[in-house]
Short mmCIF file of C-alpha atoms in Angstrom, two decimals:
data_model
loop_
_atom_site.label_atom_id
_atom_site.label_comp_id
_atom_site.label_asym_id
_atom_site.label_seq_id
_atom_site.Cartn_x
_atom_site.Cartn_y
_atom_site.Cartn_z
CA UNK A 1 -97.65 99.12 130.90
CA UNK A 2 -98.03 100.39 127.32
CA UNK A 3 -99.78 98.02 124.92
CA UNK A 4 -97.90 97.11 121.72
CA UNK A 5 -100.22 97.64 118.69
CA UNK A 6 -101.16 94.83 116.28
CA UNK A 7 -99.25 96.50 113.44
CA UNK A 8 -95.97 96.46 115.43
CA UNK A 9 -96.05 92.88 116.75
CA UNK A 10 -97.97 90.56 114.44
CA UNK A 11 -99.48 87.51 116.11
CA UNK A 12 -101.17 84.89 113.91
CA UNK A 13 -104.44 83.09 114.49
CA UNK A 14 -102.84 80.31 116.52
CA UNK A 15 -101.30 82.82 118.93
CA UNK A 16 -97.78 82.61 117.48
CA UNK A 17 -95.35 85.35 116.47
CA UNK A 18 -95.78 85.88 112.75
CA UNK A 19 -92.51 85.07 110.99
CA UNK A 20 -91.27 82.25 113.23
CA UNK A 21 -94.80 80.86 113.78
CA UNK A 22 -93.84 79.97 117.34
CA UNK A 23 -95.75 80.16 120.61
CA UNK A 24 -93.87 80.72 123.88
CA UNK A 25 -94.19 77.11 125.06
CA UNK A 26 -92.57 75.91 121.80
CA UNK A 27 -89.28 77.69 122.52
CA UNK A 28 -86.41 76.54 124.75
CA UNK A 29 -84.20 79.10 126.50
CA UNK A 30 -81.03 77.77 124.87
CA UNK A 31 -81.25 78.33 121.12
CA UNK A 32 -79.00 77.31 118.24
CA UNK A 33 -79.40 79.37 115.09
CA UNK A 34 -78.39 78.09 111.66
CA UNK A 35 -78.74 79.84 108.33
CA UNK A 36 -79.88 76.95 106.17
CA UNK A 37 -83.35 75.47 106.91
CA UNK A 38 -81.99 72.04 105.89
CA UNK A 39 -79.44 72.30 108.68
CA UNK A 40 -82.17 72.29 111.35
CA UNK A 41 -82.78 68.51 111.12
CA UNK A 42 -79.00 68.02 110.93
CA UNK A 43 -78.91 69.45 114.47
CA UNK A 44 -82.15 68.01 115.87
CA UNK A 45 -81.30 64.46 114.73
CA UNK A 46 -78.94 64.43 117.73
CA UNK A 47 -81.75 65.26 120.19
CA UNK A 48 -83.09 62.46 122.37
CA UNK A 49 -86.57 63.49 121.32
CA UNK A 50 -88.29 66.36 119.52
CA UNK A 51 -91.27 68.11 121.10
CA UNK A 52 -92.20 70.68 118.47
CA UNK A 53 -91.63 71.26 114.76
CA UNK A 54 -92.68 74.47 113.03
CA UNK A 55 -91.98 75.85 109.56
CA UNK A 56 -92.87 79.20 107.97
CA UNK A 57 -91.01 80.65 105.01
CA UNK A 58 -87.26 80.20 105.62
CA UNK A 59 -87.78 79.87 109.36
CA UNK A 60 -87.75 76.20 110.44
CA UNK A 61 -87.77 75.40 114.16
CA UNK A 62 -87.30 72.16 116.10
CA UNK A 63 -87.46 72.12 119.91
CA UNK A 64 -86.49 69.04 121.88
CA UNK A 65 -84.34 67.55 124.59
CA UNK A 66 -80.71 66.44 124.60
CA UNK A 67 -79.68 64.79 127.84
CA UNK A 68 -81.01 67.12 130.55
CA UNK A 69 -81.06 70.17 128.27
CA UNK A 70 -84.09 71.53 126.43
CA UNK A 71 -82.91 73.07 123.17
CA UNK A 72 -84.35 74.89 120.19
CA UNK A 73 -82.72 75.02 116.77
CA UNK A 74 -84.06 77.62 114.33
CA UNK A 75 -83.03 78.61 110.83
CA UNK A 76 -82.59 82.32 110.20
CA UNK A 77 -81.98 82.36 106.48
CA UNK A 78 -79.17 84.57 105.21
CA UNK A 79 -78.25 88.08 106.24
CA UNK A 80 -78.67 90.73 108.92
CA UNK A 81 -82.21 91.64 107.78
CA UNK A 82 -83.38 88.16 108.78
CA UNK A 83 -81.45 88.40 112.06
CA UNK A 84 -83.50 91.51 112.87
CA UNK A 85 -86.67 89.42 112.56
CA UNK A 86 -85.40 86.36 114.41
CA UNK A 87 -83.81 88.09 117.43
CA UNK A 88 -86.75 90.40 117.98
CA UNK A 89 -89.30 87.58 117.74
CA UNK A 90 -87.30 85.23 119.97
CA UNK A 91 -87.17 87.98 122.58
CA UNK A 92 -90.88 88.69 122.18
CA UNK A 93 -91.68 85.04 122.90
CA UNK A 94 -90.14 85.23 126.37
CA UNK A 95 -90.37 88.89 127.34
CA UNK A 96 -93.70 90.09 125.94
CA UNK A 97 -97.07 88.80 127.10
CA UNK A 98 -98.66 87.96 123.75
CA UNK A 99 -102.18 88.09 125.20
CA UNK A 100 -101.96 91.56 126.74
CA UNK A 101 -99.27 92.78 124.30
CA UNK A 102 -97.28 94.27 127.16
CA UNK A 103 -93.65 93.83 128.24
CA UNK A 104 -93.35 91.43 131.16
CA UNK A 105 -92.14 92.91 134.48
CA UNK A 106 -89.61 90.07 134.89
CA UNK A 107 -87.39 89.56 131.85
CA UNK A 108 -85.95 86.22 130.71
CA UNK A 109 -82.40 85.86 129.42
CA UNK A 110 -81.79 83.54 126.47
CA UNK A 111 -78.63 81.77 125.32
CA UNK A 112 -78.38 82.18 121.53
CA UNK A 113 -75.59 80.32 119.71
CA UNK A 114 -75.07 80.72 115.99
CA UNK A 115 -73.56 77.66 114.29
CA UNK A 116 -72.71 78.63 110.73
CA UNK A 117 -70.16 78.81 107.95
CA UNK A 118 -67.66 81.52 107.16
CA UNK A 119 -64.67 82.57 105.11
CA UNK A 120 -61.30 83.02 106.82
CA UNK A 121 -59.32 86.24 106.39
CA UNK A 122 -56.04 84.97 107.86
CA UNK A 123 -53.69 82.45 106.27
CA UNK A 124 -53.24 80.67 109.61
CA UNK A 125 -56.99 80.03 109.99
CA UNK A 126 -57.30 77.06 107.62
CA UNK A 127 -60.35 75.59 105.97
CA UNK A 128 -62.20 73.02 108.12
CA UNK A 129 -61.19 74.81 111.34
CA UNK A 130 -63.57 76.53 113.78
CA UNK A 131 -63.72 80.18 114.81
CA UNK A 132 -65.37 81.68 117.89
CA UNK A 133 -66.23 85.34 117.35
CA UNK A 134 -64.94 87.52 120.18
CA UNK A 135 -66.65 90.48 118.50
CA UNK A 136 -69.07 91.06 115.66
CA UNK A 137 -68.06 94.05 113.56
CA UNK A 138 -70.93 95.11 111.33
CA UNK A 139 -70.58 96.89 107.99
CA UNK A 140 -74.25 96.10 107.33
CA UNK A 141 -75.83 99.11 109.16
CA UNK A 142 -78.50 97.09 111.06
CA UNK A 143 -77.60 98.34 114.55
CA UNK A 144 -77.57 101.94 113.32
CA UNK A 145 -81.39 101.80 113.36
CA UNK A 146 -81.37 101.16 117.14
CA UNK A 147 -80.13 103.12 120.17
CA UNK A 148 -76.80 101.35 120.44
CA UNK A 149 -73.51 102.65 121.80
CA UNK A 150 -70.15 100.91 122.04
CA UNK A 151 -68.00 101.00 125.17
CA UNK A 152 -64.76 103.03 125.16
CA UNK A 153 -62.48 100.19 124.03
CA UNK A 154 -64.91 99.27 121.25
CA UNK A 155 -65.08 102.92 120.13
CA UNK A 156 -61.28 103.05 119.87
CA UNK A 157 -61.16 99.74 118.01
CA UNK A 158 -63.87 100.93 115.64
CA UNK A 159 -62.13 104.22 114.90
CA UNK A 160 -58.91 102.33 114.14
CA UNK A 161 -60.87 99.98 111.87
CA UNK A 162 -62.39 102.85 109.90
CA UNK A 163 -58.99 104.54 109.53
CA UNK A 164 -57.17 101.38 108.44
CA UNK A 165 -59.84 100.03 106.08
CA UNK A 166 -61.05 103.38 104.70
CA UNK A 167 -64.64 102.19 104.95
CA UNK A 168 -66.32 105.58 104.85
CA UNK A 169 -69.95 106.54 105.29
CA UNK A 170 -70.77 106.19 101.59
CA UNK A 171 -70.42 102.43 102.09
CA UNK A 172 -71.14 101.90 105.76
CA UNK A 173 -71.15 103.30 109.26
CA UNK A 174 -69.54 100.33 111.05
CA UNK A 175 -70.44 99.21 114.55
CA UNK A 176 -69.00 96.58 116.88
CA UNK A 177 -70.23 94.45 119.77
CA UNK A 178 -68.53 91.78 121.87
CA UNK A 179 -69.80 88.23 122.30
CA UNK A 180 -70.94 86.85 125.65
CA UNK A 181 -67.98 86.02 127.91
CA UNK A 182 -70.42 83.71 129.73
CA UNK A 183 -70.59 81.55 126.58
CA UNK A 184 -67.15 82.12 125.05
CA UNK A 185 -65.44 80.55 128.08
CA UNK A 186 -66.91 77.15 127.13
CA UNK A 187 -65.48 77.26 123.59
CA UNK A 188 -61.71 77.54 123.96
CA UNK A 189 -59.89 74.31 123.11
CA UNK A 190 -59.46 73.74 119.36
CA UNK A 191 -61.18 77.00 118.44
CA UNK A 192 -59.61 80.08 116.85
CA UNK A 193 -60.76 83.36 118.43
CA UNK A 194 -61.04 86.71 116.69
CA UNK A 195 -63.18 89.50 115.30
CA UNK A 196 -65.82 88.51 112.76
CA UNK A 197 -66.90 91.09 110.19
CA UNK A 198 -70.56 90.92 109.14
CA UNK A 199 -71.32 91.95 105.56
CA UNK A 200 -74.66 92.86 103.93
CA UNK A 201 -74.06 90.64 100.91
CA UNK A 202 -72.01 87.74 99.52
CA UNK A 203 -70.42 89.15 96.38
CA UNK A 204 -69.41 92.83 96.30
CA UNK A 205 -69.65 93.35 100.08
CA UNK A 206 -67.21 90.45 100.52
CA UNK A 207 -64.85 91.61 97.79
CA UNK A 208 -65.91 89.11 95.11
CA UNK A 209 -65.70 90.18 91.49
CA UNK A 210 -67.81 88.52 88.79
CA UNK A 211 -68.97 91.09 86.21
CA UNK A 212 -69.17 94.21 88.39
CA UNK A 213 -66.38 96.45 89.58
CA UNK A 214 -65.95 97.22 93.29
CA UNK A 215 -65.92 100.58 95.04
CA UNK A 216 -63.38 99.21 97.55
CA UNK A 217 -61.29 96.67 95.60
CA UNK A 218 -58.70 96.37 98.39
CA UNK A 219 -61.25 95.40 101.05
CA UNK A 220 -59.94 91.85 101.64
CA UNK A 221 -56.34 93.02 102.08
CA UNK A 222 -57.38 95.79 104.47
CA UNK A 223 -59.51 93.48 106.60
CA UNK A 224 -56.70 90.92 106.73
CA UNK A 225 -54.10 93.52 107.72
CA UNK A 226 -56.22 95.21 110.41
CA UNK A 227 -54.86 95.04 113.96
CA UNK A 228 -55.72 96.83 117.19
CA UNK A 229 -53.65 95.74 120.17
CA UNK A 230 -54.21 91.96 120.48
CA UNK A 231 -57.23 92.05 118.16
CA UNK A 232 -57.38 91.02 114.52
CA UNK A 233 -60.09 90.03 112.06
CA UNK A 234 -60.24 86.26 111.57
CA UNK A 235 -63.26 85.85 109.27
CA UNK A 236 -66.37 87.34 107.75
CA UNK A 237 -69.95 86.25 107.15
CA UNK A 238 -73.46 87.77 107.20
CA UNK A 239 -75.10 87.44 110.64
CA UNK A 240 -72.83 87.71 113.69
CA UNK A 241 -72.79 91.46 114.41
CA UNK A 242 -76.58 91.64 114.26
CA UNK A 243 -76.91 88.75 116.70
CA UNK A 244 -74.37 90.26 119.09
CA UNK A 245 -75.73 93.78 118.91
CA UNK A 246 -79.43 92.95 119.23
CA UNK A 247 -78.65 90.30 121.83
CA UNK A 248 -76.79 92.84 123.96
CA UNK A 249 -79.55 95.43 123.65
CA UNK A 250 -82.21 92.86 124.57
CA UNK A 251 -80.17 91.38 127.45
CA UNK A 252 -79.35 87.93 126.04
CA UNK A 253 -76.14 85.87 125.96
CA UNK A 254 -75.02 85.42 122.34
CA UNK A 255 -72.20 83.53 120.68
CA UNK A 256 -71.26 82.91 117.06
CA UNK A 257 -69.23 79.86 116.01
CA UNK A 258 -68.18 79.35 112.41
CA UNK A 259 -66.94 76.41 110.40
CA UNK A 260 -64.36 77.79 107.98
CA UNK A 261 -65.29 76.51 104.53
CA UNK A 262 -63.16 78.97 102.52
CA UNK A 263 -59.93 80.87 103.06
CA UNK A 264 -59.93 84.10 101.07
CA UNK A 265 -56.20 84.66 101.58
CA UNK A 266 -54.95 81.24 100.43
CA UNK A 267 -57.86 80.88 97.94
CA UNK A 268 -58.77 77.44 99.26
CA UNK A 269 -62.21 75.87 99.72
CA UNK A 270 -63.10 72.93 101.96
CA UNK A 271 -62.99 69.55 100.24
CA UNK A 272 -65.87 68.31 102.43
CA UNK A 273 -67.70 71.23 103.98
CA UNK A 274 -70.67 69.10 105.06
CA UNK A 275 -68.41 66.87 107.16
CA UNK A 276 -66.86 69.98 108.76
CA UNK A 277 -70.28 71.42 109.59
CA UNK A 278 -71.43 68.10 111.04
CA UNK A 279 -68.30 67.99 113.20
CA UNK A 280 -68.99 71.51 114.49
CA UNK A 281 -72.63 70.65 115.26
CA UNK A 282 -71.59 67.60 117.31
CA UNK A 283 -68.84 69.52 119.12
CA UNK A 284 -71.21 72.39 119.98
CA UNK A 285 -73.94 70.06 121.27
CA UNK A 286 -71.43 68.15 123.38
CA UNK A 287 -70.23 71.39 125.00
CA UNK A 288 -73.77 72.63 125.62
CA UNK A 289 -74.73 69.27 127.16
CA UNK A 290 -71.77 69.46 129.57
CA UNK A 291 -72.67 72.91 131.01
#
């Protein structure tokens, strides 16, 4: 088995992967990702007990037990570039022998569930509701750096998306990946389902205008109006497509769940976003604990 060089997989002096500062025994196989490091204790406060706490840069990790389930919650920070770090290092912790720097012959499958915030792109997806992403549609280009290919239905959906939104290669080469049916089936009642678009930024890439003009000023309208058979775009944010795409390539089950804190069609913002996020955290943990 080919050895992975020190420059390609950085392991620190305590035998942990570099960015997450985690060792294999400090990671559970069911993982909740959050963007905000301060949201990690908001999740782990519901654990029966916490076994490990690690913190390095924006990556804060708590691993503990809830009921009969061992869980890890880790903050990713914002954006697909951070998702590239987090997904690759989570996979390395279970599927690469850090001592020999070789890929293990038997691979381990993780459950990775993003619990985050998002903006709705449909008038009937109100603030303070919850969205489960059936697909992550990336206009961030992350997966274009990997050997990734959509299935036939996804290729047709993607071509229709490019035609309808006029997002050409000067801006992005979009890609799409479905979420894990194995996980989605648990999150049905009281959840909206739809395509989530992942953007590489918060302002221009999400159609916000402050002092700068936009190259695609009709982006919001085109995303809202997009349809392909039963599919439509429900929301956008900055992580889902990277999680879905890398998770699929690495062989993990991934799911993204969003608390809607803004509706870009009705121009509304949640009156108590923290309460909505706390409600989603509790609901997600209850569902995980009942598996």
